[in-house]
Amino acid sequence: MRTRPTLTWTPGTDLPPGTTDPEPVADALRTGGVLVLSGAGISTESGIPDYRGEGGSLSRHTPMTYQDFTGSPEARRRYWARSHLGWRTFGRARPNAGHRSVAAFARHGLLTGVITQNVDGLHQAAGSEDVVELHGSLDRVVCLSCGVFSARRDLARRLAEANPGFSPVAAGINPDGDADLTDAQIGDFRVLPCTVCGGILKPDVVFFGENVPPGRVEHCRELVRAASSLLVLGSSLTVMSGLRFVRQAAGAGKPVLIVNRDATRGDRLAVTRIALPLGPALTTVADRLGVWVEDAATS
């Protein structure tokens, strides 16, 4: 039985303070064998807000849950209208210095892999390979009836044809690609079925309240077992999907390092938390290691 998702977490007053010195991250990368776990905070510098940081999207909306999506045709209509508009904006986002630094570290053989909680594909766009998309990707759509996968761009084309003139102005864009629209703006948006069986289409992402596929979780656990240390980038670790790997690494005696401006649910398990923006922190580390990071134009 699925339960309602944990969306918020309140930091205790006894958490260890963060630092502004990224040298521990540089030291870990010099040793090698680092596994990266990234969250929404690494994409904020690309114009995609996170959930819980300053100005995070949870302050103005509650993300779609699996239960609501599967249980309500009206919820699906709201979701697809908002997501259809958000997809256009999402597709224009470009990798930032944080994504490009991670890709550079991988090219230099300093990483064993990248696990991301994000669904935006920006790690891959920056050049990272073999990225494990823990929560899936907005690039894909799956039918809940027949299980057939299809490209999001194909559904976007079909939705545009079925909803001519649909171009409201959104109040904001969220980490899951969901745009902030009112019911009036959504209007009578038309939702389309699977072209194979007529079933319900869902983006191939793990909604709040939905379980990450067990095989994907075990693959990530294997990556943690093989790593020398775990580097968390831009995640509050509020939800268990990411926190479990921090607990696993710490339980095995592997150093956990966190780069996140705000306190996280994993701070007590980490050897350090660097309270800096991801882009500047990681480019500083790259400079100290002599690792060249592609600029935005090259990437």
Short mmCIF file of C-alpha atoms in Angstrom, two decimals:
data_model
loop_
_atom_site.label_atom_id
_atom_site.label_comp_id
_atom_site.label_asym_id
_atom_site.label_seq_id
_atom_site.Cartn_x
_atom_site.Cartn_y
_atom_site.Cartn_z
CA MET A 1 0.00 0.00 0.00
CA ARG A 2 1.43 3.39 -0.98
CA THR A 3 1.35 6.21 1.52
CA ARG A 4 1.17 9.95 1.01
CA PRO A 5 4.63 11.28 0.19
CA THR A 6 6.94 13.13 2.54
CA LEU A 7 7.27 16.58 0.97
CA THR A 8 8.80 18.60 3.77
CA TRP A 9 11.42 18.20 6.46
CA THR A 10 12.28 20.58 9.27
CA PRO A 11 16.00 20.82 10.17
CA GLY A 12 16.89 20.42 13.83
CA THR A 13 18.86 23.04 15.69
CA ASP A 14 21.68 20.61 16.45
CA LEU A 15 22.79 19.96 12.87
CA PRO A 16 26.50 20.49 12.18
CA PRO A 17 27.17 23.83 10.47
CA GLY A 18 28.08 24.05 6.82
CA THR A 19 31.40 25.30 5.54
CA THR A 20 32.37 27.42 2.56
CA ASP A 21 35.61 25.56 1.84
CA PRO A 22 35.21 23.03 -1.01
CA GLU A 23 38.66 21.48 -0.41
CA PRO A 24 37.20 18.25 1.09
CA VAL A 25 35.43 17.66 -2.24
CA ALA A 26 38.70 18.24 -4.09
CA ASP A 27 40.43 15.77 -1.77
CA ALA A 28 37.77 13.11 -2.40
CA LEU A 29 38.05 13.57 -6.16
CA ARG A 30 41.85 13.33 -6.00
CA THR A 31 41.41 9.93 -4.39
CA GLY A 32 38.94 8.90 -7.10
CA GLY A 33 36.08 6.44 -6.97
CA VAL A 34 33.50 9.15 -6.24
CA LEU A 35 29.82 8.47 -6.89
CA VAL A 36 27.67 11.55 -7.48
CA LEU A 37 24.07 11.81 -6.27
CA SER A 38 22.45 14.97 -7.62
CA GLY A 39 19.16 16.70 -6.88
CA ALA A 40 17.11 19.63 -8.09
CA GLY A 41 19.54 22.16 -6.64
CA ILE A 42 22.10 21.46 -9.34
CA SER A 43 19.65 22.68 -11.99
CA THR A 44 18.58 25.96 -10.39
CA GLU A 45 21.37 27.82 -12.20
CA SER A 46 19.80 26.57 -15.43
CA GLY A 47 16.58 28.37 -14.58
CA ILE A 48 14.72 25.39 -13.10
CA PRO A 49 13.74 26.07 -9.48
CA ASP A 50 14.23 23.43 -6.82
CA TYR A 51 11.52 22.20 -4.48
CA ARG A 52 12.68 23.35 -1.08
CA GLY A 53 15.36 26.03 -1.32
CA GLU A 54 14.78 29.76 -1.20
CA GLY A 55 11.91 30.41 -3.60
CA GLY A 56 11.40 26.64 -4.04
CA SER A 57 8.30 25.47 -5.84
CA LEU A 58 6.81 23.73 -2.79
CA SER A 59 6.10 27.19 -1.39
CA ARG A 60 3.49 27.74 -4.09
CA HIS A 61 2.28 24.32 -5.24
CA THR A 62 2.01 20.64 -4.31
CA PRO A 63 3.48 18.27 -6.92
CA MET A 64 1.24 15.76 -8.63
CA THR A 65 1.08 12.45 -6.78
CA TYR A 66 0.74 9.02 -8.32
CA GLN A 67 -2.52 8.45 -6.47
CA ASP A 68 -4.12 11.63 -7.81
CA PHE A 69 -2.89 11.05 -11.35
CA THR A 70 -4.16 7.48 -11.61
CA GLY A 71 -7.37 8.09 -9.68
CA SER A 72 -8.76 11.24 -11.29
CA PRO A 73 -9.36 12.10 -14.96
CA GLU A 74 -9.58 15.76 -13.94
CA ALA A 75 -6.19 15.55 -12.21
CA ARG A 76 -4.70 14.05 -15.38
CA ARG A 77 -6.19 16.86 -17.46
CA ARG A 78 -4.68 19.47 -15.15
CA TYR A 79 -1.35 17.68 -15.18
CA TRP A 80 -1.07 17.29 -18.94
CA ALA A 81 -2.14 20.87 -19.62
CA ARG A 82 0.45 22.20 -17.20
CA SER A 83 3.13 19.75 -18.27
CA HIS A 84 2.54 20.40 -21.96
CA LEU A 85 3.23 24.07 -21.42
CA GLY A 86 6.11 23.38 -19.03
CA TRP A 87 7.74 21.01 -21.51
CA ARG A 88 8.28 23.87 -23.94
CA THR A 89 10.13 25.87 -21.29
CA PHE A 90 11.93 22.84 -19.90
CA GLY A 91 13.28 22.00 -23.33
CA ARG A 92 15.03 25.37 -23.53
CA ALA A 93 17.03 24.82 -20.31
CA ARG A 94 20.76 24.33 -20.82
CA PRO A 95 23.42 22.69 -18.62
CA ASN A 96 25.11 25.03 -16.18
CA ALA A 97 28.60 25.06 -14.69
CA GLY A 98 27.62 22.42 -12.13
CA HIS A 99 26.50 19.92 -14.77
CA ARG A 100 29.55 20.68 -16.91
CA SER A 101 31.90 20.22 -13.94
CA VAL A 102 30.41 16.80 -13.16
CA ALA A 103 30.90 15.79 -16.80
CA ALA A 104 34.51 17.02 -16.67
CA PHE A 105 35.24 15.03 -13.51
CA ALA A 106 33.85 11.92 -15.21
CA ARG A 107 35.99 12.47 -18.32
CA HIS A 108 39.07 12.59 -16.09
CA GLY A 109 38.17 9.27 -14.49
CA LEU A 110 37.44 10.73 -11.06
CA LEU A 111 33.86 9.41 -10.83
CA THR A 112 32.42 5.91 -10.78
CA GLY A 113 28.99 7.13 -11.82
CA VAL A 114 26.17 9.63 -11.51
CA ILE A 115 22.78 9.03 -9.92
CA THR A 116 20.36 11.90 -10.43
CA GLN A 117 17.00 12.56 -8.85
CA ASN A 118 16.28 15.03 -11.65
CA VAL A 119 14.14 14.38 -14.72
CA ASP A 120 15.55 17.20 -16.87
CA GLY A 121 18.30 15.36 -18.77
CA LEU A 122 20.82 18.17 -18.16
CA HIS A 123 23.59 15.88 -16.95
CA GLN A 124 23.48 14.02 -20.26
CA ALA A 125 23.25 17.27 -22.20
CA ALA A 126 26.46 18.38 -20.48
CA GLY A 127 28.25 15.21 -21.62
CA SER A 128 27.86 12.84 -18.68
CA GLU A 129 27.38 9.23 -19.73
CA ASP A 130 25.75 6.25 -18.02
CA VAL A 131 23.64 8.51 -15.80
CA VAL A 132 21.13 6.63 -13.65
CA GLU A 133 17.88 8.59 -13.73
CA LEU A 134 16.48 7.55 -10.37
CA HIS A 135 13.12 9.25 -10.98
CA GLY A 136 12.95 8.70 -14.73
CA SER A 137 12.93 11.29 -17.50
CA LEU A 138 10.43 13.70 -19.01
CA ASP A 139 11.76 12.73 -22.43
CA ARG A 140 9.70 9.54 -22.35
CA VAL A 141 6.02 8.62 -21.99
CA VAL A 142 4.62 5.25 -20.90
CA CYS A 143 1.17 3.74 -21.26
CA LEU A 144 -0.16 2.47 -17.93
CA SER A 145 -2.22 -0.20 -19.70
CA CYS A 146 0.04 -1.79 -22.33
CA GLY A 147 3.42 -0.58 -21.08
CA VAL A 148 4.56 0.82 -24.43
CA PHE A 149 7.09 3.65 -24.25
CA SER A 150 7.14 6.56 -26.68
CA ALA A 151 9.00 9.82 -27.16
CA ARG A 152 7.70 12.88 -25.37
CA ARG A 153 8.25 15.00 -28.47
CA ASP A 154 5.71 12.85 -30.33
CA LEU A 155 3.08 13.36 -27.62
CA ALA A 156 3.89 17.08 -27.53
CA ARG A 157 3.15 17.28 -31.26
CA ARG A 158 -0.14 15.40 -30.84
CA LEU A 159 -1.20 17.58 -27.91
CA ALA A 160 -0.40 20.74 -29.85
CA GLU A 161 -2.57 19.54 -32.73
CA ALA A 162 -5.41 18.57 -30.37
CA ASN A 163 -5.25 21.89 -28.49
CA PRO A 164 -4.67 24.61 -31.08
CA GLY A 165 -4.09 28.03 -29.62
CA PHE A 166 -3.22 26.73 -26.15
CA SER A 167 -0.51 29.14 -25.01
CA PRO A 168 -1.28 30.57 -21.56
CA VAL A 169 1.40 32.44 -19.64
CA ALA A 170 2.58 30.37 -16.66
CA ALA A 171 3.35 31.91 -13.29
CA GLY A 172 6.37 29.63 -12.96
CA ILE A 173 8.00 26.33 -13.90
CA ASN A 174 8.69 23.52 -11.44
CA PRO A 175 11.45 20.88 -11.16
CA ASP A 176 9.14 18.21 -12.60
CA GLY A 177 8.33 20.29 -15.68
CA ASP A 178 4.91 21.23 -14.33
CA ALA A 179 3.90 24.83 -15.11
CA ASP A 180 1.86 26.92 -12.69
CA LEU A 181 -1.54 27.49 -14.33
CA THR A 182 -4.96 28.35 -12.98
CA ASP A 183 -8.04 26.25 -13.72
CA ALA A 184 -9.27 29.05 -15.96
CA GLN A 185 -6.05 28.90 -18.00
CA ILE A 186 -6.31 25.13 -18.31
CA GLY A 187 -9.85 25.45 -19.63
CA ASP A 188 -11.02 22.42 -21.61
CA PHE A 189 -7.55 21.12 -22.46
CA ARG A 190 -7.84 17.81 -24.30
CA VAL A 191 -5.89 14.81 -23.00
CA LEU A 192 -4.90 12.10 -25.48
CA PRO A 193 -4.79 8.32 -25.01
CA CYS A 194 -2.16 5.77 -25.99
CA THR A 195 -2.06 5.26 -29.78
CA VAL A 196 -1.57 1.51 -29.32
CA CYS A 197 -4.32 0.52 -26.86
CA GLY A 198 -6.15 3.70 -25.88
CA GLY A 199 -4.85 3.50 -22.32
CA ILE A 200 -3.74 6.25 -19.94
CA LEU A 201 -0.45 7.93 -20.76
CA LYS A 202 1.95 9.00 -18.02
CA PRO A 203 5.37 10.63 -18.25
CA ASP A 204 8.09 8.09 -17.50
CA VAL A 205 8.88 9.74 -14.18
CA VAL A 206 8.38 8.63 -10.60
CA PHE A 207 5.67 10.81 -9.10
CA PHE A 208 5.57 11.65 -5.41
CA GLY A 209 3.96 8.70 -3.67
CA GLU A 210 5.15 6.25 -6.34
CA ASN A 211 7.87 3.67 -5.84
CA VAL A 212 11.19 3.76 -7.69
CA PRO A 213 11.47 0.46 -9.65
CA PRO A 214 13.26 -2.12 -7.45
CA GLY A 215 15.77 -3.02 -10.16
CA ARG A 216 16.82 0.62 -10.47
CA VAL A 217 17.22 0.91 -6.70
CA GLU A 218 19.41 -2.20 -6.59
CA HIS A 219 21.57 -0.89 -9.43
CA CYS A 220 22.14 2.29 -7.44
CA ARG A 221 22.97 0.26 -4.35
CA GLU A 222 25.59 -1.61 -6.38
CA LEU A 223 27.09 1.71 -7.44
CA VAL A 224 27.29 2.81 -3.79
CA ARG A 225 28.97 -0.47 -2.86
CA ALA A 226 31.57 0.02 -5.60
CA ALA A 227 32.33 3.68 -4.75
CA SER A 228 34.97 5.04 -2.41
CA SER A 229 32.83 8.01 -1.40
CA LEU A 230 29.45 9.60 -2.12
CA LEU A 231 29.16 13.21 -3.24
CA VAL A 232 25.67 14.71 -2.89
CA LEU A 233 25.04 17.75 -5.07
CA GLY A 234 22.00 19.98 -4.61
CA SER A 235 19.63 17.70 -2.73
CA SER A 236 17.89 18.27 0.59
CA LEU A 237 17.59 14.46 0.88
CA THR A 238 14.08 14.94 2.23
CA VAL A 239 12.66 11.94 0.40
CA MET A 240 13.88 8.41 1.05
CA SER A 241 14.64 7.72 -2.61
CA GLY A 242 17.95 9.58 -2.25
CA LEU A 243 18.51 9.46 1.50
CA ARG A 244 18.71 5.66 1.49
CA PHE A 245 21.96 5.79 -0.50
CA VAL A 246 23.48 8.27 1.94
CA ARG A 247 22.55 5.94 4.78
CA GLN A 248 24.01 2.99 2.89
CA ALA A 249 27.30 4.75 2.21
CA ALA A 250 27.67 6.05 5.76
CA GLY A 251 26.78 2.64 7.18
CA ALA A 252 29.56 1.08 5.11
CA GLY A 253 32.09 3.62 6.39
CA LYS A 254 32.30 5.50 3.09
CA PRO A 255 32.70 9.29 3.37
CA VAL A 256 29.59 11.27 2.41
CA LEU A 257 30.17 14.85 1.25
CA ILE A 258 27.32 17.24 0.54
CA VAL A 259 27.31 20.46 -1.48
CA ASN A 260 24.04 22.22 -0.76
CA ARG A 261 23.37 25.77 0.39
CA ASP A 262 20.78 24.71 2.97
CA ALA A 263 20.84 22.03 5.66
CA THR A 264 19.88 18.54 4.51
CA ARG A 265 18.38 15.46 6.06
CA GLY A 266 21.73 13.71 5.56
CA ASP A 267 23.97 16.25 7.31
CA ARG A 268 24.45 14.11 10.41
CA LEU A 269 25.78 11.30 8.22
CA ALA A 270 28.15 13.48 6.20
CA VAL A 271 31.77 14.34 6.91
CA THR A 272 31.05 17.84 5.61
CA ARG A 273 28.44 20.03 3.95
CA ILE A 274 29.69 22.84 1.73
CA ALA A 275 27.12 25.65 1.85
CA LEU A 276 27.83 27.16 -1.56
CA PRO A 277 26.03 27.41 -4.92
CA LEU A 278 26.84 24.36 -7.02
CA GLY A 279 28.32 26.10 -10.06
CA PRO A 280 30.91 28.24 -8.26
CA ALA A 281 31.78 25.46 -5.80
CA LEU A 282 32.40 22.82 -8.45
CA THR A 283 34.29 25.11 -10.82
CA THR A 284 36.53 26.09 -7.89
CA VAL A 285 37.17 22.40 -7.24
CA ALA A 286 37.90 21.84 -10.93
CA ASP A 287 40.43 24.69 -10.91
CA ARG A 288 42.19 23.20 -7.90
CA LEU A 289 42.39 19.82 -9.62
CA GLY A 290 43.52 21.25 -12.94
CA VAL A 291 40.41 19.86 -14.64
CA TRP A 292 39.19 21.83 -17.63
CA VAL A 293 35.43 22.50 -17.65
CA GLU A 294 33.77 23.30 -20.96
CA ASP A 295 32.18 26.72 -21.17
CA ALA A 296 28.51 27.15 -21.94
CA ALA A 297 29.05 27.86 -25.63
CA THR A 298 31.19 24.74 -26.14
CA SER A 299 28.80 22.53 -24.20
#
